[in-house]
Coordinates of C-alpha atoms in Angstrom, one line a residue:
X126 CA 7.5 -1.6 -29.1
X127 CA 9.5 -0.8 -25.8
X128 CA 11.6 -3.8 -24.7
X129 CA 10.5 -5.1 -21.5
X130 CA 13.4 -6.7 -19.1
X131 CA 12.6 -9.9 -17.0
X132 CA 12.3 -8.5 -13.6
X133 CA 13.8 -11.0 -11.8
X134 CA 16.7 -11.8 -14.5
X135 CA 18.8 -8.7 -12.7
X136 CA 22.1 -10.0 -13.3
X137 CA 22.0 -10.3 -17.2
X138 CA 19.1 -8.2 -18.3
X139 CA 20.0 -4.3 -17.4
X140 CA 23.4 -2.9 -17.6
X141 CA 24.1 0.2 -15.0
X142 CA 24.8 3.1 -16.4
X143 CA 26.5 5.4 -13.6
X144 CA 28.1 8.8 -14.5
X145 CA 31.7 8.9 -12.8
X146 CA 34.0 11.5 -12.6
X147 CA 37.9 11.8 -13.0
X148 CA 39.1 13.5 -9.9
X149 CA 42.1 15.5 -10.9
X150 CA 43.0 17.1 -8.0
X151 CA 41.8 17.8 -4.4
X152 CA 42.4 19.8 -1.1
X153 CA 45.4 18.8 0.5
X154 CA 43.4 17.6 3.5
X155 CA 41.2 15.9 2.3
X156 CA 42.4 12.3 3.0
X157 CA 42.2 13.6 6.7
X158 CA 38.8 15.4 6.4
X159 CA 37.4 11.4 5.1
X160 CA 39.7 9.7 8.2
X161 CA 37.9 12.4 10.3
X162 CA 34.5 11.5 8.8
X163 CA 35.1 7.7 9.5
X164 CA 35.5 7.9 13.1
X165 CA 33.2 10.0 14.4
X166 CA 30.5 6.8 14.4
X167 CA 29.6 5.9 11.1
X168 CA 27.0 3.2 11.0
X169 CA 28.2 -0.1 10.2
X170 CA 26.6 -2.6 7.9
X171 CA 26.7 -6.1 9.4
X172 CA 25.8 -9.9 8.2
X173 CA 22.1 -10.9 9.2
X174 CA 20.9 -14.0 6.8
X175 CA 23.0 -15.3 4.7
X176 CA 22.8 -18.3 2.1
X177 CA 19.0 -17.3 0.6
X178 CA 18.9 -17.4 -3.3
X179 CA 18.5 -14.1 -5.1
X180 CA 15.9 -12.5 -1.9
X181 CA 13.9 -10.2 -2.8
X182 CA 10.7 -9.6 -0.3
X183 CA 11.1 -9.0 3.2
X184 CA 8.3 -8.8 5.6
X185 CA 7.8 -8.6 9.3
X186 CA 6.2 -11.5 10.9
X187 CA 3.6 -11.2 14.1
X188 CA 6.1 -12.8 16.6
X189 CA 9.4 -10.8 15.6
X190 CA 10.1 -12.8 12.7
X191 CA 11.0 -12.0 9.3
X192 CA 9.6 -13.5 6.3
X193 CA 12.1 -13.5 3.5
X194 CA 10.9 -14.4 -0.2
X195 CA 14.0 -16.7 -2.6
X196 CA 13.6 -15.9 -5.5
X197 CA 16.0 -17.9 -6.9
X198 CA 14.8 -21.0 -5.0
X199 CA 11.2 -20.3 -5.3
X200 CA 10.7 -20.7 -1.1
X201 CA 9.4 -18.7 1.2
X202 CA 11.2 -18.9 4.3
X203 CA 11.2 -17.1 8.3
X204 CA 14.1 -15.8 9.6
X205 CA 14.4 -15.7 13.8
X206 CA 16.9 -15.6 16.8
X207 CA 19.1 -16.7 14.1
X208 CA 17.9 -19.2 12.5
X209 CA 15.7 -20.0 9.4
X210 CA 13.2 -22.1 8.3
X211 CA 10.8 -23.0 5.3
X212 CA 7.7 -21.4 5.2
X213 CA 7.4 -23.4 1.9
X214 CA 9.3 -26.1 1.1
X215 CA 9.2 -27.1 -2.9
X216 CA 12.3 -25.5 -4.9
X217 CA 10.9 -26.5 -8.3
X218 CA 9.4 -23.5 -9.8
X219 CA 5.7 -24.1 -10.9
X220 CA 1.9 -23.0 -9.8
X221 CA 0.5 -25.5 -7.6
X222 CA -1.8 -24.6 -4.6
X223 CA -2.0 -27.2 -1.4
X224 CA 0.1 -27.3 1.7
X225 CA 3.2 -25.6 1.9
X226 CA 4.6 -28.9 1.7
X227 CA 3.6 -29.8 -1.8
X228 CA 2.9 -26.0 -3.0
X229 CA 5.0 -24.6 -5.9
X230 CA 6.0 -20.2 -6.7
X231 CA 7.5 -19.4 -10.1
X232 CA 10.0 -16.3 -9.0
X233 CA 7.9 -14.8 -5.9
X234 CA 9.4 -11.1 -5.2
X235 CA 7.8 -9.2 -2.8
X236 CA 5.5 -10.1 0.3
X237 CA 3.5 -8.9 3.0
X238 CA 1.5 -9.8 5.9
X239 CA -1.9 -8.7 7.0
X240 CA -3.8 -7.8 10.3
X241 CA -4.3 -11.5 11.2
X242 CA -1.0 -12.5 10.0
X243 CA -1.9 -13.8 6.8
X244 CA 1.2 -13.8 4.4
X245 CA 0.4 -12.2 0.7
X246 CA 3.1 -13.1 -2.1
X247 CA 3.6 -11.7 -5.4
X248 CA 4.2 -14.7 -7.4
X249 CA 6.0 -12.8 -10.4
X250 CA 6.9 -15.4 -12.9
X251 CA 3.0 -17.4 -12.3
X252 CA 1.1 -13.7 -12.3
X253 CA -0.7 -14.0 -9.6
X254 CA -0.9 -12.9 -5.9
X255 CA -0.8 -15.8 -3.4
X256 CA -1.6 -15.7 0.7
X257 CA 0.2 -18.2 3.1
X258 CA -2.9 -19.0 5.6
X259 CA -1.2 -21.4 8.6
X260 CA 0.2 -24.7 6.4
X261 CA -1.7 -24.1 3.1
X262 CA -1.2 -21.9 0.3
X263 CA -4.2 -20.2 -1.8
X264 CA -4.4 -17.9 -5.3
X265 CA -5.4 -14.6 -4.3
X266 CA -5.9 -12.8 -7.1
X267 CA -4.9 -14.0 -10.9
X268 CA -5.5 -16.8 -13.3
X269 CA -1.8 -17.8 -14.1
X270 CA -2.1 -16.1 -17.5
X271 CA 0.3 -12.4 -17.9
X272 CA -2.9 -10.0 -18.7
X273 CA -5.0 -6.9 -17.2
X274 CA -7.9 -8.0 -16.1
X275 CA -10.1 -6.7 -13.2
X276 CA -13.1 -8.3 -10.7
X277 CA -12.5 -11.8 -8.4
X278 CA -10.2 -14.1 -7.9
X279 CA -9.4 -16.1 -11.2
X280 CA -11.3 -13.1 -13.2
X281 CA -8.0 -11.4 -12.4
X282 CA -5.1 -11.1 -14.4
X283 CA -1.6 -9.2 -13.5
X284 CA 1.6 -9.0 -15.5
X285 CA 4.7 -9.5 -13.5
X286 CA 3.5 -8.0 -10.0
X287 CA 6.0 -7.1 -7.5
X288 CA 5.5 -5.0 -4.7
X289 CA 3.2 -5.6 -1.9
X290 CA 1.8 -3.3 1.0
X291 CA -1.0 -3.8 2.7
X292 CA -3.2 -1.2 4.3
X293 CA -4.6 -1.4 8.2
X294 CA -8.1 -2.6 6.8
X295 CA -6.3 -5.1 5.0
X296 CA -6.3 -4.1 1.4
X297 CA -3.6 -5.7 -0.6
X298 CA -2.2 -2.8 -2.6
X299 CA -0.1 -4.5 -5.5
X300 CA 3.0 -3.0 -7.9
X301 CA 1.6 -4.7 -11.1
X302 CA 4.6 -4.0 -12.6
X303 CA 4.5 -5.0 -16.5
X304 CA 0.6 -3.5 -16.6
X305 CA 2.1 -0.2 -15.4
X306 CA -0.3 0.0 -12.4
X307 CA -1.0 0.0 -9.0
X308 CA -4.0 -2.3 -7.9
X309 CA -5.9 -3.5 -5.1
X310 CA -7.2 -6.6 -3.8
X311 CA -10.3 -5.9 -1.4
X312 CA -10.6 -8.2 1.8
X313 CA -13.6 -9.6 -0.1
X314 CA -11.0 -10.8 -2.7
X315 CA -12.0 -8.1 -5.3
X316 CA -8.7 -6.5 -7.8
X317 CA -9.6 -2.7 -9.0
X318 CA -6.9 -0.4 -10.2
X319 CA -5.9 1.6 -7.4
X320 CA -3.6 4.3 -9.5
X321 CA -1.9 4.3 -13.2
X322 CA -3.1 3.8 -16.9
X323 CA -2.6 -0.1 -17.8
X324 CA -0.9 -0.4 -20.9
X325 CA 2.6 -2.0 -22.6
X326 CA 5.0 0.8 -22.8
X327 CA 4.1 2.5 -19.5
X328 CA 4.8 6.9 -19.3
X329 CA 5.2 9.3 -16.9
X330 CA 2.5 11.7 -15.4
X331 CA 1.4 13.1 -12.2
X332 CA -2.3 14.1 -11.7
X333 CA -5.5 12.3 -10.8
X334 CA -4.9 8.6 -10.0
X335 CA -7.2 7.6 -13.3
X336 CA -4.8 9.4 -15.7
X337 CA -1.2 9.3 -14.2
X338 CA 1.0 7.1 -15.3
X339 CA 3.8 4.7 -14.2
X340 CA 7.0 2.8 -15.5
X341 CA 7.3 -0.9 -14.0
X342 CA 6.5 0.3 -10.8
X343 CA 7.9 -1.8 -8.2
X344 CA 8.5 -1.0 -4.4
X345 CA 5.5 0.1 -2.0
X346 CA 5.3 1.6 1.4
X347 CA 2.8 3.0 3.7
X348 CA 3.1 6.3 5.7
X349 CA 1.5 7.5 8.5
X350 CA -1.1 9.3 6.9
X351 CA -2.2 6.4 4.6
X352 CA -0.1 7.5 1.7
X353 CA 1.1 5.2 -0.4
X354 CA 4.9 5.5 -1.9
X355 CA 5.8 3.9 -4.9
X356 CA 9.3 2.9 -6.4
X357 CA 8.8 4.1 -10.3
X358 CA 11.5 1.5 -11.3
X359 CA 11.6 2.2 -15.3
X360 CA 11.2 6.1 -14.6
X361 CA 14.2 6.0 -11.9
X362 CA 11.6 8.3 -9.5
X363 CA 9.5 8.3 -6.1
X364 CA 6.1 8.8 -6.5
X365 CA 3.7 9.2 -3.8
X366 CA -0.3 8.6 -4.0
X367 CA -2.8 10.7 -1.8
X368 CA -6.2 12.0 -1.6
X369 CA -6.8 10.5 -5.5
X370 CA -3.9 12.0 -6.5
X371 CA -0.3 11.4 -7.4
X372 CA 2.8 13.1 -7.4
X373 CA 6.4 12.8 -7.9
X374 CA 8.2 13.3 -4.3
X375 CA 11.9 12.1 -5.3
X376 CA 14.0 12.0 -8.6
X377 CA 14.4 14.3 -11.5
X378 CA 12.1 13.3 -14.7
X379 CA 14.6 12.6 -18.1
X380 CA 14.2 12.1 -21.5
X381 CA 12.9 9.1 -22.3
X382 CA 15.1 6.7 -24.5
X383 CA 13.2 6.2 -27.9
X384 CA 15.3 2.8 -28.2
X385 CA 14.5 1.3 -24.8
X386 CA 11.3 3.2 -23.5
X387 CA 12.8 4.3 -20.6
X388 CA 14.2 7.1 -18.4
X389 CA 18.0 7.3 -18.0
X390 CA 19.2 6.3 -15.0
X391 CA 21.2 8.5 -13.0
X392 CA 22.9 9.5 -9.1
X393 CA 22.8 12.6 -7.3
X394 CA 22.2 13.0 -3.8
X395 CA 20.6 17.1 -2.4
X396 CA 17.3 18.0 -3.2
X397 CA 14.8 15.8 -3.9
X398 CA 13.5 17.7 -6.9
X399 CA 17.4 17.4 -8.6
X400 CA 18.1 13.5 -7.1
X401 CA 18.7 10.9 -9.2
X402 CA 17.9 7.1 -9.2
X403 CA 18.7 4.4 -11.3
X404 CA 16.7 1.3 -11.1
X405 CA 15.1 2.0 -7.3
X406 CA 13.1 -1.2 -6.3
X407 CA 12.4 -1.5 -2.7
X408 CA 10.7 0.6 -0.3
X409 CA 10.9 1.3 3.7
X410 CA 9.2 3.8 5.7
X411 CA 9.4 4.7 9.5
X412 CA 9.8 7.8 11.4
X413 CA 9.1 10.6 8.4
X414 CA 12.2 8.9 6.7
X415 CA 11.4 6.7 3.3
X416 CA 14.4 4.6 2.9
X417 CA 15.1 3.1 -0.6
X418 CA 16.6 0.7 -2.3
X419 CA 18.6 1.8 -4.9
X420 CA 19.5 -1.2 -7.0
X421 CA 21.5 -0.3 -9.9
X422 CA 23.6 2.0 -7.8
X423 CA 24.2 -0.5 -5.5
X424 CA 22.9 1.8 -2.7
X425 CA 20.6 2.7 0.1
X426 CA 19.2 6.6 -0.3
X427 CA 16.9 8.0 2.7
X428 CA 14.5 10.7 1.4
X429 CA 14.1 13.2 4.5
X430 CA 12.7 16.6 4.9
X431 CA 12.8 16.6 0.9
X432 CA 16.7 15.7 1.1
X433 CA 17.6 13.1 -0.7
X434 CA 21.1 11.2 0.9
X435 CA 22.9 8.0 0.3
X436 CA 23.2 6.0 4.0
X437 CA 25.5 3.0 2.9
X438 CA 26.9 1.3 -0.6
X439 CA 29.4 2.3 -3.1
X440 CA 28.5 2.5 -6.7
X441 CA 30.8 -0.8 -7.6
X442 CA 28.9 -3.7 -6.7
X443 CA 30.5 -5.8 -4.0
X444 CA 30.0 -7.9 -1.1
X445 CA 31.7 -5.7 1.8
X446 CA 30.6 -5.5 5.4
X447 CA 31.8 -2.5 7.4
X448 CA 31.6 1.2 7.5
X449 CA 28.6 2.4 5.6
X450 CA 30.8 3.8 3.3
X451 CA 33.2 1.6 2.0
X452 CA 30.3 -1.3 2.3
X453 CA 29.0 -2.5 -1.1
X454 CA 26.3 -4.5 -2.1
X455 CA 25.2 -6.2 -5.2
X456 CA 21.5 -5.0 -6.5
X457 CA 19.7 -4.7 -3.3
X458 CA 15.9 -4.8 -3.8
X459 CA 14.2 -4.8 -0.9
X460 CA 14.2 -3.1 2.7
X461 CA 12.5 -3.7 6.1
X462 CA 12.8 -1.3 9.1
X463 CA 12.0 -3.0 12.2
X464 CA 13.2 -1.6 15.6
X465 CA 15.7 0.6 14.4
X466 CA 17.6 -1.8 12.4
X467 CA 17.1 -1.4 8.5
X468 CA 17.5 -4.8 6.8
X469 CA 18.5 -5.1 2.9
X470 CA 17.6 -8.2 0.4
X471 CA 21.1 -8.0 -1.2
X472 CA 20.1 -10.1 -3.7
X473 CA 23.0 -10.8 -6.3
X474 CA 25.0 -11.1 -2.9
X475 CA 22.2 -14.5 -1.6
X476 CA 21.8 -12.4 1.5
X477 CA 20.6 -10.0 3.8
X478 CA 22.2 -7.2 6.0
X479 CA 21.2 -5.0 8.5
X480 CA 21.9 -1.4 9.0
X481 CA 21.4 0.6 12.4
X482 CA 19.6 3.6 11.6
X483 CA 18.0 6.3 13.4
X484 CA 15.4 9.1 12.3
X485 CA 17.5 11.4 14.8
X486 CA 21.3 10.9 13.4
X487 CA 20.9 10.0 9.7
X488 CA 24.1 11.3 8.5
X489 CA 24.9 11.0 4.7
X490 CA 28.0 9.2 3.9
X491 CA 30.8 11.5 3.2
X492 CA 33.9 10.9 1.5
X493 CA 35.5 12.2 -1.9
X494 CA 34.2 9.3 -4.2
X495 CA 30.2 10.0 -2.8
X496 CA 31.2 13.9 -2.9
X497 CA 32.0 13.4 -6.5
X498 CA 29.3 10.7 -7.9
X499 CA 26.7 12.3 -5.9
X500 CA 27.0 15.9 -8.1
X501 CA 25.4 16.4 -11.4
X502 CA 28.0 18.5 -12.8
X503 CA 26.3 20.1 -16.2
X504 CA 29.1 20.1 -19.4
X505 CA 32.1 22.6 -19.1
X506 CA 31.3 26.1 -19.5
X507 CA 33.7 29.5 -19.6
X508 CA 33.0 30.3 -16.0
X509 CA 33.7 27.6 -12.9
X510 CA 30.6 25.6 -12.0
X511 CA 30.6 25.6 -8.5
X512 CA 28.4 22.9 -5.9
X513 CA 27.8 22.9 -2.7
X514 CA 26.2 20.1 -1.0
X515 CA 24.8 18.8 -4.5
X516 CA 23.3 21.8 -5.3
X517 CA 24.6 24.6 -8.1
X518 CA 25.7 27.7 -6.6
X519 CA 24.5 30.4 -9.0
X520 CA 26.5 33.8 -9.2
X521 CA 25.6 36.9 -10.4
X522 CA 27.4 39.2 -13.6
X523 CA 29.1 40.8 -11.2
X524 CA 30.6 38.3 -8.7
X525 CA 31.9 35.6 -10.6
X526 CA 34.4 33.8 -9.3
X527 CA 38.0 33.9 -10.9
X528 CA 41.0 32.3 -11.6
X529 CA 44.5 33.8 -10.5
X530 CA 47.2 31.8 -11.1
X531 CA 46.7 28.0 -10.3
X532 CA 43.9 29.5 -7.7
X533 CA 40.0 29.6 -8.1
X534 CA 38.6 32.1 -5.4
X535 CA 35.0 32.1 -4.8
X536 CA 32.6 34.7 -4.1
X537 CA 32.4 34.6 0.1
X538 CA 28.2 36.0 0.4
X539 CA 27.1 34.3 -3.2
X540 CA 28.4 31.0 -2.1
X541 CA 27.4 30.8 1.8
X542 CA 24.8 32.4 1.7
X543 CA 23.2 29.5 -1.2
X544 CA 24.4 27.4 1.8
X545 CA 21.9 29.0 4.7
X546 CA 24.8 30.4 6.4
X547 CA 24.6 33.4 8.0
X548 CA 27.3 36.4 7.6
X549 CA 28.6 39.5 9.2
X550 CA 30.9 41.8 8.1
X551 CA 33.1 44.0 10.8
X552 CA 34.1 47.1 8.2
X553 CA 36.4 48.2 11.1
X554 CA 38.0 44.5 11.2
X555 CA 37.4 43.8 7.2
X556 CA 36.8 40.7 8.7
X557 CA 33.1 38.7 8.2
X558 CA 32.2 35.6 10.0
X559 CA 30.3 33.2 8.8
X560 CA 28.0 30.7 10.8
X561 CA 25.6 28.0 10.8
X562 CA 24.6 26.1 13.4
X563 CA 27.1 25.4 15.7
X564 CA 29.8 25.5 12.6
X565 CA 31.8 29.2 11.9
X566 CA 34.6 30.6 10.4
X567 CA 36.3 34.1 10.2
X568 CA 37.9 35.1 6.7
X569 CA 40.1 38.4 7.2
X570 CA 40.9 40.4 4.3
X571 CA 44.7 39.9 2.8
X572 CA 45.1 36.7 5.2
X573 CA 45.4 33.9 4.5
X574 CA 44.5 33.6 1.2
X575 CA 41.3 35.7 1.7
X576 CA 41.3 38.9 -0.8
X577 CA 39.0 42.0 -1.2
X578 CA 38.8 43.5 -4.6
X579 CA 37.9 46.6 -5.6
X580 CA 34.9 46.3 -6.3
X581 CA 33.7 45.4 -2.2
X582 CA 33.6 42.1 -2.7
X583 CA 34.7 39.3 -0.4
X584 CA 36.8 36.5 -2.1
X585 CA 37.8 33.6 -0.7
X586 CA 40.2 30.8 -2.1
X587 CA 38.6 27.6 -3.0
X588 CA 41.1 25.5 -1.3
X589 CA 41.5 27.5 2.0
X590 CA 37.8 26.4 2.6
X591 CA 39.1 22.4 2.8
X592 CA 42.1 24.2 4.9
X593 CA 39.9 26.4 7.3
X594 CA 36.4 25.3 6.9
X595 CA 36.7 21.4 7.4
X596 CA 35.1 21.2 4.0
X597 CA 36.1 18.5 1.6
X598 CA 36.4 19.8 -1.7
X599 CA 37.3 18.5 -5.4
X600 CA 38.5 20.0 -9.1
X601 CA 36.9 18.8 -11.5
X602 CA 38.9 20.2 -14.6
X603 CA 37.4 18.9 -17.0
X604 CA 34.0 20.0 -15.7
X605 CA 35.6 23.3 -14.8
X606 CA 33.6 22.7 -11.5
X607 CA 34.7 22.9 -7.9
X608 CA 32.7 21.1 -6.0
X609 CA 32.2 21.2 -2.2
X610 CA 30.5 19.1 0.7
X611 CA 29.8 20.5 3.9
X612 CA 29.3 17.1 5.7
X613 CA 25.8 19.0 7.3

């Protein structure tokens, strides 16, 4: 049987598994390109709640506010100009319904708030879904008892649900995470499965909402167009449900581990179709971007214009306030964007933090250590692997690139042209320029570094691209890769 963690036990129960690289040499400007990088206005990542235990849920309030769900204390509390105060006040963990005075959660995670401002909870530990209604608290959905079971109030039974999202005719959409599924609760109090085959072991499997299949889904989001994203937690992925049907929008699908029943968790940033995840919980949607919480990498990724990016975090865990790049946080697990600001449940940290984002001037972080962790490299081969901008450049039989020396030149039109770039050659000149955007460079034959074979191809050296090209670029020798990052 596939071994099930405790979803809110995230310190002890799951171990991250992050592929690192040894970085054995690099451009010689590279420690300038970063500096460059750092002060040209990278977002910062500043304190905005601090002292919650383990928060999880955050949810914005009618007046401005923001609820924020302790897990760890088993309140619910509201977060504004500054201050915060109980929504709930027992610590105790239990399953007691009454005023929010007396009223007890067993480690509540996610939470959201309807069209007349009622707050829904998933109360994970208790199975059930509660709703907040002024000062009392009521059972939702669920009977207390860890079980599938569909129809009306205490017909119901969930298994560890998590992630909440709530429609605009107020259906209570619902990650029940340990079921596999996504349900609903009608306003009329009613739990159907909305998406997802219910069982133990969970699967993977885009189609028709009545036979795909889910792994401990967690995170939810809404999009403009009534969409529904889902954070696939145990299948590291981004699924998406529309029109009855689902699909898998961010991640790349592995080999399921025959010891633990799940996916391998992974990081790479570029396309969506080749991004990886490991452990993504919580979900945030605003302005065509999906923002996500990337818990066991200790990150935030944007998905945008089927890009996948990291915005802020390191993959050590840490508790670091600053530049989006050197911050670091400790399992994040849930995200709210309100007003351009994107705040983060850093959970392991007892805190929240806001980023400032904008749909306009997302920029990627970009240093060596993100250039490096964020590519897939595939094992060592004869030839040099060569990425650019997390993707494989591919080359064919007869424009390799070569070695000469201590000196790896590239193929000029194979690699830029994998980039979008455009290029023109001036036979008179044997010069080409390249350009993109408002970026360009001119490579002249025999200078600088820049050679023409016999053959009529361009070559270029590897390192004159750092040099010339403001690219920051690594060695990876015992990937035999080179790999490359743009910064666009």
């Amino acid at each position: 049987m596939k071994t099930k963690f405790r979803i809110l036990a995230v310190g002890t129960a799951l171990a991250t598994a992050l592929v690192t690289f040894n970085l054995n040499t690099y451009a010689a400007n590279a420690e300038e390109s970063i500096a460059a990088a750092e002060q040209t206005g990278t977002a910062q990542v500043s304190a905005a709640i601090e002292k919650i235990s383990q928060p999880w849920g955050l949810a914005a309030a009618v007046d401005g506010g923001i609820i924020v769900v302790g897990a760890g204390s088993n309140q619910i509390s509201k977060w504004q100009t500054g201050g915060l105060t109980a929504v709930t006040n027992q610590t105790a963990s239990g399953y007691f319904d009454g005023t929010t005075v007396n009223s007890t959660f067993n480690h509540p995670s996610y939470a959201a708030l309807n069209s007349k401002g009622v707050i829904y909870v998933s109360d994970t530990d208790n199975h059930v879904v509660r709703r907040i209604v002024k000062d009392r608290v009521y059972t939702a959905a669920g009977n207390g008892q860890p079980g599938y079971e569909n129809g009306k109030f205490g017909e119901v039974q969930f298994n560890a649900p998590s992630g909440i999202a709530i429609d605009e005719k107020d259906h209570v959409f619902v990650a029940d995470s340990l079921n596999n599924v996504i349900r609903v609760i009608s306003p009329e109090g009613v739990t159907t499965t909305f998406a997802g085959v219910a069982g133990e072991t969970g699967g993977y499997k885009d189609g028709d909402v009545t036979e795909a299949k889910f792994n401990e889904p967690m995170g939810l989001a809404f999009d403009e167009k009534g969409g529904l994203y889902v954070a696939d937690s145990g299948n590291h992925l981004i699924r998406y449900i529309r029109d009855g049907k689902v699909t898998t929008i961010a991640g790349k699908a592995t080999t399921v581990d025959a010891l633990t029943g799940y996916m391998q968790g992974g990081y790479a940033t570029g396309a969506s179709k080749d991004a990886q995840f490991n452990r993504p919980r919580g979900l945030a949607y605003a302005e065509g971007i999906l923002y996500i919480a990337d818990s066991l990498n200790n990150r935030i990724r944007a998905v945008k214009e089927g890009v996948v990016i990291t915005i802020a975090g390191q993959s050590k865990p840490g508790n670091v306030l600053g530049s989006a790049d050197t911050a670091q946080f400790n399992q994040p697990s849930a995200l709210l964007y309100t007003a351009g600001k994107l705040y983060i449940a850093d959970t392991l940290n007892d805190s929240v933090k806001q980023l400032e984002v904008s749909s306009k001037s997302l920029k990627p972080i970009i240093n060596l250590q993100e250039l490096m962790e964020g590519t897939a490299l595939l094992p060592a081969g004869k030839d040099p692997q060569v990425w650019l901008d997390g993707k494989q450049v591919k080359f064919n039989a007869s424009q390799q690139p070569f070695k000469k020396g201590d000196k790896t030149y590239l193929p000029v039109r194979a690699v830029f042209a994998a980039w979008g770039a455009e290029i023109k050659w001036n036979a008179a000149a044997k010069e080409a320029v390249l350009s993109k955007q408002e970026w360009k460079l001119a490579l002249k034959v025999n200078a600088k570094r820049t050679v023409l074979l016999e053959r009529g191809t361009l070559y270029v050296e590897a390192d004159y691209l750092a040099d010339a090209g403001s690219f920051l670029l690594a060695h990876e020798n015992g990937f035999n890769a080179i790999i490359i990052g743009s910064g666009q």
